[in-house]
Amino acid sequence: MISMKELAQHCGVSVATVSKALNDQSDIGESTKIRVKQAAETLGYFPNAAARSLKTNRSYNIGVLFVDEANSGLTHEYFAAVLEGFKVEAEKQGYDITFINGQIGKKKVSYYEHCKYRNVDGVVIACVKFDNPEVVELLNGDIPVVTIDHINENCSSVLSDNVKGIQSLMDYVYEKGHRKIAYIHGQASTTVTKARLTSFYRFLESRELSVPDDYVLEADYLDVSQAMACTSELLDRKDPPTCILYPDDTALIGGLNEIRKRNLRVPDDISIAGYDGSRLSLILNPRLTTIRQDTSAIGMQAAKKLISTIDKPKTTFTEQIIVEGELITGESVGNANIS
Amino acid sequence: MISMKELAQHCGVSVATVSKALNDQSDIGESTKIRVKQAAETLGYFPNAAARSLKTNRSYNIGVLFVDEANSGLTHEYFAAVLEGFKVEAEKQGYDITFINGQIGKKKVSYYEHCKYRNVDGVVIACVKFDNPEVVELLNGDIPVVTIDHINENCSSVLSDNVKGIQSLMDYVYEKGHRKIAYIHGQASTTVTKARLTSFYRFLESRELSVPDDYVLEADYLDVSQAMACTSELLDRKDPPTCILYPDDTALIGGLNEIRKRNLRVPDDISIAGYDGSRLSLILNPRLTTIRQDTSAIGMQAAKKLISTIDKPKTTFTEQIIVEGELITGESVGNANIS
DNA sequence: TTATCTTTCTTAATCGTTTTCGAAAAATGT
DNA sequence: ACATTTTTCGAAAACGATTAAGAAAGATAA
C-alpha cells in the first residue's frame, strides 16, 4: 500500500536510494541500507508488480498452457497433478502462475500474444495438441518454453519415462507367465503413445514373442466406453488374451466393467493393468497393477528447468528430462494359466 | 510488441488520441477512430497489461486461493473441478487467473499482501481453513472476495446445496426401505459438514426416526483408511446399519473395501452411498449412489458474482448463492430387507 | 596543497499506458 | 461578420518502480 516515494520520504533519502538499498546494490552505504530495509519492514512496504514488470520486463510470472481435445482442463487428473508439482516448485522460487488463454479482454488473440500481453517470463505447455498452429507459434517464439510429454527441437521438455514404464510392466506381466498380451493404447498421434508402443513391440521382440495384430487396439485416453468396446472385442476372439494393458487407469475401469459383465474374475480369469497410478488405482480393491507416473517430480523438474532457462538463457541448454515411473504391482495381474 | 507510441506515429496522431480511440472515448472523431483501430489490427498492436494495471489499478486478473489441511492443492478433485468452472467463466469475461500464495520473491508475505502486490481485482477463496488469520485478513480487506462453500458476512459466497443434497439422498434411501441408516461424516468444523449434519438430523426428525448415537461417526474427507475403520466399527455392532452414508465417494471406497473383505455384497447385504459425483463414481460398477455436486456451475456462479462485484461494487450486494446438486441413484443402495 | 580516486547519494529519464486540461478548428447562432 | 458552442485533438502529468549518469564529500596519493 505504501510506495517507494513515501518510504523514501520517511527515510529522508531519494527514491533511487530506496530502490537500490532494497535491491542490495553496491553503491549504497551499509548504514542506510539497513535503515531503509528496517523502515520497509516496519511500514509494511512491498513492491508493485506492475511497475516493476513494466520497467524491467520481468514479471516473475509463469504462464501455463493446457488445451486438450476433450477440454477437460483442470479436471484432467494427470495434468492437474503435474501442474500442482510445477506450482509448488515455481512458488518456492518466487514465481507466480497464470493461465494462458486466447483472449485479451473480449478480443481473441493468439496464445503468444496473450503471453506478451501478460509479460510472462516463461511458459509451460502440457498435453495440448502440439500441432495447433497457435502452439507452434508459441514454441517458435522468443519466450522460454518447457513442454511436458512432448519433444520439441527448440525447447526443453520433461517426459514421463513411458519406455521404461511399459517395459517394466511387460516384464512383470511376462514373469507372471503371460504370453498372450493385448495392448489397448491411446491416441497413436501423441508422443506418449508412440513411446509406449515402441517399447511394447521392442519387448515382444526381445523375448521373441509375437502377438496377433488384432491384439493391439486403439481407444482414446480416459474413455471408458471405448475401452469397454475394445475389451469386448478382445474377449470375443477365438483365442482371447490372458492379459490386457489399458491406456490408463480410467480406461481400465471400462475394461473391468466389461469383464465383470461377463462374469469373469480379475485376476483369476483374466489379468488387466492400467497406467498412471491415479488415486483411483491406489484405493480400489483389488489393487490395480499400474505404472505410477511421478507427476509431482515431472512438474517440479519442468519448473526447475524453465526457471533456469529464464534466469540464464545463455548457459542453459535445451534438454529432455526423463522422469521415471514406478511399477505398482497391485493385484489385478495374476499368474497365467498354462493353457 | 509494438507500443502505442509507434502506433501513434504510424497514424500521425498523438498517443493520447490512440488510447482514447482504442477505448472508444467520445471525444475522438469517428474517422480517426476507425483509422487507428485498423492500424492497430494490421500492425498487431495489443496493450501492455503491466502499464495498464499500473495506471488504472485494474489488472483484469483474479486471484485464486486454495489451502487445505492436506495440502492437496490441485489434486483435490472437487476443488480442481470448481476452479475449472471458475476459469472458464472468468476467461469468457476477459479475466485471467493467478494463484495466490504466501511469497513475494523469496520473502514471506501474507495472502493479502500478495494480492496487493499482484494487484488482483478480486479473489476467490475455496476449501481453505477459514479460521486461518491470513485468510481472515483477506476476507476483511478491501479486495472483492467470493468464498466457496463457506459463509462469511463481508462477502458473497457460493455454496453447494448440502442440505438439499443430504435430504434427497435420505429421501431415496428411506424410500428404499432403509431405517437403520448410519452416517459417516467429514470434519465437523467445516460449513459443509454442519449443513449436511443438520439436514441429516432434520430428516430423521421429520420421519420420526431415530438412530443410535454411535451410528454417526466422523472420518476425514477423502480418507480411505478412516472410512474403512469406521465401517468396520459399524459392521461390528450387534445391530449394524443397513445403509451407510459416506463423506464422499473416495471415502466410500474405503468402506467398500472393508465390506468386501467381510465377503458382504453391495447392495444385497448392505447399502452404501457417497457424495460428490466424482468421476470415479460415474465409471465404477456397480454405479455408486451419490450426490453429484455441480462443480462447474459452482465455479461459474462464483466467477459471475465476483466479477460483478468488481465491476460495480456499489450496486452489487453480497449474497449466498446456492447451487443444487443432483441425486445419482446408481446401484449401491438396494432395497432394505425387512428384518 | 592539489589532483585523483572512492564512496555514497541524487537527478532525471524511462517503461506503456490513461486522463485531465487546454487549445484549435469547425459548427452554430445572431 | 462576430460571438458562442461543440467537436476533435494534443501536451503533459501521473502510476511505481529501475538505472544510467553525474555530483558531492571524503579518502588517498603525489
XYZ file of C-alpha atoms (C1' of nucleotides) in Angstrom:
738
model
C 0.000 0.000 0.000
C 2.855 2.355 0.779
C 5.005 3.250 -2.209
C 8.704 3.792 -2.601
C 8.157 7.512 -2.662
C 6.607 7.558 0.779
C 9.202 5.168 2.036
C 11.909 7.468 0.692
C 10.395 10.494 2.370
C 10.171 8.621 5.610
C 13.845 7.737 5.423
C 14.947 11.135 4.207
C 16.550 9.764 1.067
C 15.688 9.682 -2.601
C 13.545 7.085 -4.304
C 16.555 5.819 -6.186
C 18.393 5.183 -2.968
C 15.492 3.200 -1.615
C 15.284 1.089 -4.728
C 18.959 0.350 -4.709
C 19.052 -0.291 -0.997
C 16.248 -2.820 -1.224
C 17.905 -4.487 -4.181
C 21.231 -4.610 -2.387
C 23.164 -2.643 -4.932
C 26.769 -1.878 -4.187
C 26.666 1.888 -4.352
C 24.651 2.360 -1.202
C 26.181 2.694 2.232
C 25.715 -0.155 4.617
C 24.123 2.004 7.275
C 21.462 3.492 5.002
C 20.770 0.081 3.585
C 19.713 -1.314 6.910
C 17.893 1.877 7.758
C 15.842 1.622 4.583
C 15.248 -2.074 4.979
C 14.069 -1.688 8.522
C 11.743 1.142 7.558
C 10.373 -1.011 4.739
C 9.747 -3.761 7.223
C 8.017 -1.641 9.828
C 5.964 0.323 7.325
C 4.961 -2.887 5.578
C 6.311 -1.878 2.218
C 6.232 -4.295 -0.674
C 6.823 -3.606 -4.338
C 4.265 -3.162 -7.070
C 4.474 -5.986 -9.564
C 3.086 -3.986 -12.446
C 5.542 -1.125 -12.082
C 8.434 -3.477 -11.694
C 7.355 -5.580 -14.634
C 6.884 -2.518 -16.798
C 10.334 -1.240 -16.100
C 12.320 -4.441 -16.036
C 10.448 -6.655 -18.442
C 10.477 -9.334 -15.781
C 7.177 -10.319 -14.254
C 8.160 -13.280 -12.113
C 5.080 -14.781 -13.572
C 4.911 -18.033 -15.475
C 2.216 -18.943 -17.941
C 0.553 -22.324 -18.019
C -0.993 -23.557 -21.192
C -3.146 -26.615 -21.321
C -5.542 -27.423 -24.092
C -6.612 -30.961 -24.702
C -9.120 -32.200 -27.207
C -11.616 -33.084 -24.520
C -11.297 -29.620 -22.967
C -11.027 -31.294 -19.624
C -8.726 -28.629 -18.304
C -8.045 -28.923 -14.624
C -10.320 -31.895 -14.308
C -7.645 -33.864 -16.105
C -6.192 -35.725 -13.164
C -2.742 -36.254 -14.611
C -2.346 -32.677 -15.752
C -3.684 -31.267 -12.515
C -1.174 -33.308 -10.557
C 1.711 -32.243 -12.777
C 0.622 -28.645 -12.506
C 0.469 -28.912 -8.747
C 4.056 -30.130 -8.701
C 5.008 -27.320 -11.022
C 3.235 -24.758 -8.895
C 4.897 -25.831 -5.691
C 8.381 -25.579 -7.139
C 7.743 -22.345 -9.027
C 6.324 -20.665 -5.962
C 9.222 -21.850 -3.897
C 11.452 -19.985 -6.315
C 9.373 -16.845 -6.118
C 7.379 -17.179 -9.306
C 3.636 -16.913 -9.653
C 1.477 -18.825 -12.066
C -1.095 -17.545 -14.513
C -3.176 -19.452 -17.000
C -2.712 -18.587 -20.637
C -5.759 -18.348 -22.828
C -6.795 -16.964 -26.155
C -8.172 -13.608 -25.161
C -7.272 -10.112 -24.132
C -10.414 -8.671 -22.706
C -13.090 -9.720 -25.119
C -10.746 -9.821 -28.074
C -9.435 -13.079 -29.488
C -5.660 -13.217 -29.635
C -3.101 -15.968 -30.006
C -1.515 -17.693 -27.051
C 1.749 -15.990 -27.888
C 0.137 -12.590 -27.847
C -1.515 -13.337 -24.552
C 1.863 -14.234 -23.112
C 3.326 -10.989 -24.369
C 0.366 -9.092 -23.022
C 0.902 -10.507 -19.557
C 4.635 -10.369 -19.989
C 5.174 -13.833 -18.566
C 8.798 -14.834 -18.151
C 8.192 -18.327 -19.459
C 5.538 -20.836 -20.355
C 4.959 -24.464 -19.591
C 2.907 -26.313 -22.156
C 1.254 -29.588 -21.368
C -0.978 -32.104 -23.029
C -2.086 -29.794 -25.780
C -2.418 -30.675 -29.365
C 1.083 -29.684 -30.264
C 0.300 -29.314 -33.933
C -2.074 -26.475 -33.151
C -0.666 -23.510 -35.110
C -1.014 -21.232 -32.123
C 1.020 -23.628 -30.046
C 3.627 -23.815 -32.773
C 3.848 -20.035 -32.799
C 4.479 -20.106 -29.093
C 7.074 -22.855 -29.395
C 8.981 -20.902 -32.014
C 8.659 -17.569 -30.281
C 11.125 -15.758 -28.059
C 9.575 -16.793 -24.761
C 11.278 -19.579 -22.793
C 9.179 -22.709 -23.023
C 9.178 -26.118 -21.443
C 6.920 -28.814 -22.805
C 5.588 -31.762 -20.924
C 5.382 -35.176 -22.525
C 6.255 -33.848 -25.928
C 9.588 -33.389 -27.645
C 10.303 -30.180 -29.483
C 13.564 -29.087 -31.017
C 13.605 -25.528 -29.771
C 12.906 -26.071 -26.145
C 13.460 -28.343 -23.210
C 10.913 -30.896 -22.256
C 10.085 -33.126 -19.370
C 8.897 -36.574 -20.241
C 7.463 -39.357 -18.237
C 9.511 -42.425 -18.950
C 6.960 -44.294 -20.963
C 9.518 -46.621 -22.493
C 10.729 -47.864 -19.169
C 7.212 -47.816 -17.850
C 5.811 -50.169 -20.447
C 8.956 -52.228 -20.223
C 8.707 -52.862 -16.524
C 5.020 -53.505 -16.852
C 5.658 -56.049 -19.587
C 8.476 -57.543 -17.589
C 6.167 -58.054 -14.691
C 3.356 -59.448 -16.766
C 5.730 -61.747 -18.584
C 7.186 -63.003 -15.345
C 3.700 -63.834 -14.237
C 3.582 -66.196 -17.178
C 1.523 -64.183 -19.590
C 2.266 -64.584 -23.270
C -0.985 -63.617 -24.850
C -0.824 -59.943 -24.019
C -3.148 -57.462 -25.619
C -2.485 -53.754 -25.634
C -5.199 -51.166 -25.881
C -3.331 -47.934 -26.399
C -4.324 -44.288 -26.511
C -4.309 -41.943 -29.473
C -1.460 -43.036 -31.726
C -0.637 -39.481 -32.693
C 0.758 -38.490 -29.315
C 4.369 -38.636 -28.269
C 3.336 -40.636 -25.266
C 1.592 -43.363 -27.201
C 4.417 -43.646 -29.691
C 6.927 -44.224 -26.934
C 4.745 -46.809 -25.267
C 4.024 -48.675 -28.475
C 7.663 -48.759 -29.435
C 8.509 -50.107 -26.038
C 5.760 -52.672 -26.292
C 6.958 -54.061 -29.585
C 10.558 -53.914 -28.544
C 9.796 -56.036 -25.554
C 7.972 -58.620 -27.613
C 10.894 -58.752 -29.939
C 13.400 -59.161 -27.151
C 11.516 -62.180 -25.903
C 10.932 -63.435 -29.398
C 7.275 -63.241 -28.714
C 4.612 -62.180 -31.122
C 1.003 -61.294 -30.666
C -1.697 -61.196 -33.303
C -2.126 -57.833 -34.940
C -5.613 -57.570 -33.599
C -4.344 -57.716 -30.041
C -3.283 -54.126 -30.428
C -6.195 -51.730 -30.418
C -6.698 -48.029 -30.058
C -9.033 -46.362 -27.584
C -8.878 -42.743 -26.506
C -7.245 -41.981 -23.214
C -9.665 -41.782 -20.314
C -12.507 -43.061 -22.428
C -14.369 -45.724 -20.513
C -16.789 -46.798 -23.182
C -14.189 -47.158 -25.901
C -12.100 -49.288 -23.586
C -15.163 -51.340 -22.875
C -15.796 -51.891 -26.547
C -12.201 -52.895 -27.210
C -12.274 -55.272 -24.303
C -15.425 -56.830 -25.594
C -13.805 -57.269 -28.952
C -10.780 -58.954 -27.417
C -12.811 -61.294 -25.262
C -14.864 -62.347 -28.241
C -11.847 -63.702 -30.066
C -11.408 -67.393 -30.526
C -8.081 -67.059 -28.819
C -8.515 -64.287 -26.284
C -5.577 -62.745 -24.454
C -4.797 -63.642 -20.882
C -3.782 -60.133 -20.072
C -4.868 -56.732 -21.312
C -2.991 -53.489 -20.924
C -5.007 -50.283 -20.953
C -4.164 -46.692 -21.875
C -4.732 -45.567 -18.322
C -6.430 -46.483 -15.080
C -9.700 -44.897 -16.022
C -9.949 -46.719 -19.299
C -9.103 -49.854 -17.376
C -12.283 -49.442 -15.391
C -14.169 -49.667 -18.628
C -12.474 -52.948 -19.295
C -13.117 -54.116 -15.774
C -16.801 -53.414 -16.162
C -16.995 -55.379 -19.387
C -15.125 -58.247 -17.787
C -17.417 -58.342 -14.775
C -20.430 -58.181 -17.025
C -19.271 -61.476 -18.461
C -18.901 -62.902 -15.001
C -15.199 -63.250 -15.375
C -12.979 -62.600 -12.405
C -9.893 -60.458 -12.155
C -7.219 -61.689 -11.924
C -8.324 -65.328 -11.876
C -9.829 -65.451 -15.333
C -8.104 -62.516 -16.906
C -5.425 -60.078 -15.899
C -5.506 -56.359 -16.535
C -3.154 -53.481 -15.987
C -3.550 -49.750 -16.233
C -1.262 -46.777 -16.386
C -0.880 -43.571 -14.357
C -1.123 -44.697 -10.776
C -4.143 -42.488 -10.353
C -5.746 -42.085 -6.953
C -8.385 -44.483 -8.095
C -5.847 -47.223 -8.665
C -4.465 -46.791 -5.190
C -7.692 -47.172 -3.304
C -9.563 -49.733 -5.308
C -9.695 -53.334 -4.309
C -8.223 -55.401 -5.838
C -5.379 -53.000 -6.196
C -4.697 -52.250 -9.810
C -1.467 -53.188 -11.415
C -0.266 -49.974 -12.964
C 2.644 -47.669 -13.565
C 2.593 -44.713 -11.272
C 3.805 -41.651 -13.095
C 5.712 -39.353 -10.802
C 3.578 -36.337 -11.504
C 4.981 -34.108 -8.821
C 8.534 -34.816 -9.960
C 7.548 -34.105 -13.538
C 6.043 -30.794 -12.535
C 8.954 -29.950 -10.325
C 11.549 -30.715 -12.978
C 9.632 -28.681 -15.508
C 9.579 -25.705 -13.166
C 13.259 -26.023 -12.370
C 14.239 -26.265 -15.990
C 12.008 -23.420 -17.069
C 13.205 -21.111 -14.354
C 16.821 -21.871 -15.030
C 16.421 -21.068 -18.712
C 14.665 -17.870 -17.682
C 17.411 -16.916 -15.273
C 20.330 -17.733 -17.504
C 19.183 -18.230 -21.062
C 22.780 -18.328 -22.329
C 24.237 -21.073 -20.229
C 21.179 -23.250 -20.020
C 20.996 -25.770 -22.808
C 17.853 -27.409 -24.019
C 17.440 -30.960 -22.917
C 14.967 -33.722 -22.439
C 14.434 -34.671 -18.858
C 13.089 -38.135 -18.334
C 11.240 -38.892 -15.149
C 10.885 -42.498 -14.226
C 7.650 -44.009 -13.083
C 7.184 -46.840 -10.678
C 5.567 -50.219 -11.075
C 2.676 -50.732 -8.729
C 2.242 -54.451 -8.751
C -1.230 -54.410 -7.292
C -3.372 -57.479 -7.608
C -5.024 -57.211 -10.970
C -2.432 -59.286 -12.758
C -2.380 -62.914 -11.736
C -0.413 -65.931 -12.777
C -1.247 -67.044 -16.250
C -2.889 -70.412 -16.570
C -0.874 -72.630 -18.779
C -3.407 -73.247 -21.458
C 5.361 -5.948 -29.338
C 4.506 -2.609 -30.947
C 3.647 0.116 -28.480
C 1.117 2.901 -28.563
C 3.844 5.364 -29.367
C 4.761 3.601 -32.575
C 1.145 3.126 -33.416
C 0.579 6.818 -32.895
C 3.469 7.766 -35.138
C 2.193 5.415 -37.774
C -1.199 7.065 -37.683
C 0.136 10.568 -37.447
C -1.703 11.296 -34.227
C -0.748 11.603 -30.589
C -0.510 8.785 -28.101
C -3.438 10.201 -26.207
C -5.581 10.032 -29.284
C -4.662 6.436 -29.894
C -5.505 5.483 -26.341
C -8.831 7.211 -26.488
C -9.633 5.854 -29.909
C -8.972 2.281 -28.843
C -11.012 2.767 -25.721
C -13.859 4.270 -27.671
C -13.930 7.544 -25.870
C -16.404 10.133 -27.034
C -14.005 12.930 -27.787
C -12.402 11.295 -30.796
C -13.723 11.647 -34.321
C -15.286 8.651 -35.881
C -12.969 8.663 -38.858
C -9.766 8.682 -36.814
C -11.164 6.032 -34.555
C -11.505 3.542 -37.343
C -8.191 4.607 -38.795
C -6.458 3.928 -35.503
C -8.292 0.698 -34.922
C -7.444 -0.584 -38.346
C -3.804 0.303 -37.927
C -3.797 -1.457 -34.572
C -5.215 -4.514 -36.234
C -2.795 -4.633 -39.139
C 0.247 -3.820 -37.034
C -0.759 -6.388 -34.473
C -0.925 -3.996 -31.594
C -2.109 -5.147 -28.200
C -1.838 -3.379 -24.881
C 0.669 -3.963 -22.130
C -1.021 -5.354 -19.072
C 1.552 -4.015 -16.642
C 1.357 -0.460 -17.885
C -2.386 -0.523 -17.930
C -2.581 -2.061 -14.494
C -0.140 0.452 -13.123
C -2.112 3.375 -14.424
C -5.636 2.184 -13.826
C -5.332 -0.056 -10.800
C -7.240 -2.664 -12.738
C -5.406 -5.801 -13.694
C -8.178 -7.927 -15.129
C -6.571 -10.592 -13.094
C -8.284 -12.675 -10.440
C -6.529 -14.424 -7.607
C -7.306 -17.963 -6.564
C -6.598 -19.076 -3.062
C -6.791 -22.666 -2.014
C -5.167 -24.069 1.069
C -6.443 -27.228 2.635
C -5.033 -29.097 5.556
C -3.847 -31.947 3.390
C -2.107 -29.537 1.009
C -3.645 -31.428 -1.834
C -3.918 -28.333 -3.958
C -4.953 -29.027 -7.495
C -5.034 -32.749 -6.891
C -8.187 -32.123 -4.902
C -10.716 -33.333 -7.421
C -13.618 -31.242 -6.187
C -11.630 -28.050 -5.993
C -9.977 -28.594 -9.343
C -13.372 -29.051 -10.951
C -14.782 -25.942 -9.319
C -11.742 -23.978 -10.352
C -12.098 -25.186 -13.913
C -15.659 -23.885 -13.975
C -14.467 -20.633 -12.499
C -11.680 -20.334 -15.019
C -13.918 -20.893 -17.996
C -16.364 -18.201 -16.963
C -13.717 -15.714 -15.867
C -11.822 -16.083 -19.113
C -15.001 -15.674 -21.073
C -15.386 -12.326 -19.370
C -11.842 -11.298 -20.156
C -10.209 -12.005 -16.815
C -7.097 -14.034 -16.227
C -6.374 -16.206 -13.256
C -3.368 -16.258 -10.973
C -2.708 -18.371 -7.930
C -2.229 -16.557 -4.675
C 0.491 -17.729 -2.339
C 2.447 -16.526 0.628
C 5.513 -15.102 -1.026
C 6.863 -12.184 -2.952
C 10.099 -13.380 -4.418
C 11.748 -15.249 -1.586
C 10.110 -13.162 1.087
C 7.199 -14.443 3.125
C 4.165 -12.183 2.986
C 0.511 -12.575 3.790
C -2.051 -13.594 1.205
C -3.486 -10.110 1.336
C -0.133 -8.564 0.613
C 0.414 -10.944 -2.242
C -2.897 -9.880 -3.719
C -1.942 -6.245 -3.418
C 1.444 -6.967 -4.915
C -0.162 -8.546 -7.982
C -2.947 -6.016 -7.913
C -5.634 -8.617 -8.500
C -9.111 -7.226 -8.963
C -10.680 -9.890 -6.799
C -10.086 -13.199 -5.092
C -11.924 -16.464 -4.905
C -11.254 -18.488 -1.798
C -12.047 -22.148 -1.611
C -11.715 -25.009 0.782
C -9.187 -23.315 2.968
C -9.183 -23.321 6.680
C -11.218 -20.188 7.007
C -10.064 -19.509 10.537
C -6.534 -19.032 9.302
C -5.623 -15.464 10.347
C -4.206 -14.692 6.937
C -7.448 -15.745 5.330
C -9.374 -13.610 7.795
C -7.198 -10.648 6.888
C -8.068 -11.202 3.251
C -11.763 -11.579 3.994
C -11.817 -8.309 5.892
C -9.641 -6.448 3.428
C -10.651 -4.097 0.646
C -10.367 -6.616 -2.162
C -13.589 -8.120 -3.535
C -13.859 -11.700 -2.374
C -16.100 -14.641 -3.069
C -15.874 -17.715 -0.913
C -16.816 -21.197 -1.905
C -18.638 -23.485 0.478
C -18.194 -21.133 3.372
C -20.374 -18.310 4.641
C -18.784 -15.032 5.570
C -20.545 -11.828 6.499
C -18.484 -9.436 4.457
C -18.582 -11.157 1.137
C -20.671 -13.224 -1.187
C -20.334 -16.933 -1.283
C -21.319 -19.815 -3.455
C -22.447 -22.915 -1.681
C -23.209 -26.373 -2.816
C -26.665 -27.215 -1.572
C -25.652 -29.720 1.050
C -28.942 -29.503 2.851
C -30.969 -30.475 -0.158
C -28.291 -32.950 -1.144
C -28.445 -34.946 2.042
C -32.185 -34.591 2.057
C -32.694 -36.130 -1.355
C -30.185 -38.805 -0.550
C -32.026 -39.649 2.649
C -35.330 -39.499 0.826
C -34.077 -42.019 -1.657
C -32.577 -44.297 0.924
C -35.692 -44.110 3.028
C -37.876 -44.926 0.081
C -35.767 -47.967 -0.492
C -36.878 -49.092 2.923
C -33.831 -48.287 4.956
C -34.365 -47.238 8.560
C -31.083 -48.162 10.125
C -29.002 -45.508 8.416
C -25.511 -44.693 9.576
C -23.735 -41.530 8.624
C -20.002 -41.206 8.492
C -19.402 -37.510 8.054
C -16.355 -35.358 7.381
C -14.655 -32.883 9.682
C -17.381 -31.404 11.858
C -15.725 -27.994 11.883
C -16.499 -27.188 8.256
C -19.505 -25.321 6.964
C -20.192 -28.177 4.625
C -20.350 -30.828 7.299
C -22.520 -28.709 9.541
C -25.070 -28.245 6.799
C -25.112 -31.924 5.998
C -25.429 -32.999 9.598
C -28.230 -30.579 10.238
C -30.029 -31.875 7.204
C -29.454 -35.451 8.292
C -30.962 -34.948 11.712
C -33.776 -32.836 10.359
C -34.732 -35.641 8.040
C -34.749 -38.196 10.807
C -36.925 -35.914 12.856
C -39.353 -35.339 10.022
C -39.867 -39.066 9.722
C -39.894 -39.529 13.447
C -36.973 -41.806 13.052
C -34.034 -42.099 15.342
C -30.708 -43.773 15.005
C -28.326 -44.752 17.768
C -25.749 -42.091 18.576
C -23.000 -44.391 17.525
C -24.379 -44.562 14.013
C -22.935 -41.133 13.428
C -19.182 -41.139 13.109
C -16.535 -38.779 11.903
C -13.878 -39.570 9.317
C -11.860 -37.027 7.395
C -12.926 -36.236 3.884
C -11.154 -38.300 1.242
C -9.564 -40.506 3.848
C -9.917 -44.111 2.794
C -8.475 -45.758 5.847
C -10.509 -43.765 8.341
C -13.637 -44.624 6.422
C -12.580 -48.227 6.482
C -12.124 -48.154 10.230
C -15.492 -46.514 10.800
C -17.158 -49.031 8.564
C -15.557 -51.842 10.452
C -16.804 -50.343 13.681
C -20.318 -50.114 12.322
C -20.366 -53.639 10.984
C -19.177 -54.976 14.288
C -22.211 -53.698 16.127
C -24.779 -56.075 17.417
C -27.331 -54.176 15.411
C -25.496 -52.970 12.321
C -26.990 -50.433 9.922
C -28.458 -51.490 6.610
C -27.134 -48.432 4.885
C -24.077 -46.262 5.366
C -23.573 -42.755 4.063
C -20.009 -41.606 3.494
C -18.364 -38.188 3.462
C -17.523 -38.551 -0.198
C -17.036 -41.071 -2.970
C -13.426 -41.678 -2.158
C -14.093 -42.412 1.468
C -16.849 -44.688 0.292
C -14.280 -46.827 -1.454
C -12.670 -47.388 1.898
C -15.984 -48.636 3.188
C -16.495 -50.756 0.116
C -13.152 -52.400 0.636
C -13.949 -53.228 4.230
C -17.313 -54.597 3.222
C -15.853 -56.801 0.541
C -13.192 -58.008 2.938
C -16.016 -59.409 5.010
C -17.478 -61.088 1.977
C -20.551 -58.954 2.098
C -22.126 -57.820 -1.115
C -23.230 -54.356 -2.158
C -26.106 -53.696 -2.288
C -27.512 -57.120 -1.378
C -26.110 -57.299 2.118
C -25.507 -53.661 2.782
C -26.172 -50.411 1.001
C -23.755 -47.533 0.719
C -23.854 -44.046 -0.698
C -21.210 -41.447 -1.306
C -21.151 -37.759 -2.071
C -19.630 -35.622 -4.841
C -20.441 -37.478 -8.006
C -16.748 -37.808 -8.696
C -15.526 -39.310 -11.922
C -14.855 -42.472 -10.025
C -18.485 -42.800 -9.035
C -19.594 -42.455 -12.595
C -17.476 -45.188 -14.069
C -17.422 -47.776 -11.347
C -19.644 -50.806 -11.433
C -21.943 -51.071 -9.612
C -22.627 -47.407 -10.093
C -22.393 -45.571 -6.828
C -25.382 -43.888 -5.334
C -24.186 -40.380 -4.697
C -24.980 -36.705 -4.916
C -23.306 -35.078 -7.848
C -22.203 -31.601 -6.922
C -22.467 -29.259 -9.855
C -18.875 -28.144 -9.716
C -18.833 -26.260 -12.974
C -21.947 -24.321 -12.011
C -20.435 -23.527 -8.639
C -17.291 -22.222 -10.277
C -19.250 -20.330 -12.874
C -21.510 -18.661 -10.330
C -18.532 -17.706 -8.227
C -16.862 -16.081 -11.204
C -20.009 -14.246 -12.215
C -20.605 -12.939 -8.743
C -17.023 -11.932 -8.184
C -16.759 -10.119 -11.485
C -19.994 -8.294 -10.959
C -18.870 -7.048 -7.557
C -15.616 -5.987 -9.184
C -17.367 -4.165 -11.976
C -19.983 -2.430 -9.883
C -19.068 -2.642 -6.224
C -21.824 -0.207 -5.269
C -24.858 -1.851 -6.775
C -23.828 -5.424 -6.176
C -25.000 -6.735 -2.880
C -23.458 -9.616 -1.022
C -25.420 -12.794 -1.189
C -25.231 -16.510 -0.762
C -25.718 -18.408 -3.952
C -26.853 -21.953 -3.502
C -26.137 -24.435 -6.248
C -28.174 -27.581 -6.229
C -26.677 -30.983 -6.690
C -28.258 -33.972 -8.293
C -29.050 -37.395 -6.973
C -27.301 -40.143 -8.875
C -29.281 -43.182 -7.923
C -26.657 -45.652 -9.050
C -26.864 -49.212 -7.829
C -25.113 -49.215 -4.494
C -28.281 -48.718 -2.495
C -30.650 -51.654 -2.617
C -33.986 -52.434 -1.053
C -33.725 -52.961 2.647
C -34.538 -56.428 3.907
C -37.317 -56.299 6.413
C -35.504 -57.686 9.396
C 48.403 21.532 -1.413
C 46.382 19.697 -5.342
C 44.950 16.044 -8.079
C 42.753 11.673 -8.243
C 40.000 8.040 -6.739
C 36.109 6.044 -3.898
C 32.132 6.014 -1.762
C 27.517 7.429 -1.463
C 23.749 9.575 -2.884
C 20.515 12.316 -6.247
C 18.656 13.854 -10.591
C 16.235 12.649 -14.341
C 14.838 9.618 -17.925
C 12.225 5.712 -18.859
C 8.871 1.641 -19.269
C 3.482 1.939 -21.790
C -0.480 3.368 -20.604
C -4.562 6.690 -19.023
C -6.592 11.060 -18.162
C -7.065 15.983 -17.155
C -6.986 20.191 -19.123
C -6.438 23.336 -22.595
C -6.288 24.689 -27.467
C -7.514 24.753 -32.195
C -10.862 24.108 -35.559
C -15.336 23.587 -37.023
C -20.108 24.324 -36.475
C -23.800 27.081 -34.901
C -26.357 31.126 -33.700
C -27.397 36.029 -34.136
C -19.365 39.287 -39.519
C -18.798 38.211 -34.841
C -19.678 35.586 -30.685
C -20.510 31.187 -28.823
C -20.767 26.399 -28.587
C -19.287 21.868 -29.984
C -16.154 18.724 -31.749
C -11.672 16.867 -32.076
C -7.216 16.515 -30.817
C -2.582 17.126 -28.231
C 0.573 18.299 -24.258
C 1.801 16.811 -20.086
C 1.375 14.655 -15.699
C 0.873 10.513 -13.442
C 1.093 5.403 -11.955
C 5.640 2.987 -9.140
C 9.396 1.235 -9.993
C 14.722 0.860 -12.184
C 19.019 2.675 -13.782
C 22.468 5.496 -16.208
C 24.962 9.411 -15.345
C 26.530 12.904 -12.610
C 27.576 15.403 -8.221
C 29.229 15.969 -3.568
C 32.034 14.537 0.014
C 35.616 12.070 1.964
C 39.821 9.369 1.428
C 44.208 8.585 -0.718
C 48.337 9.696 -3.114
C 51.819 12.622 -5.043
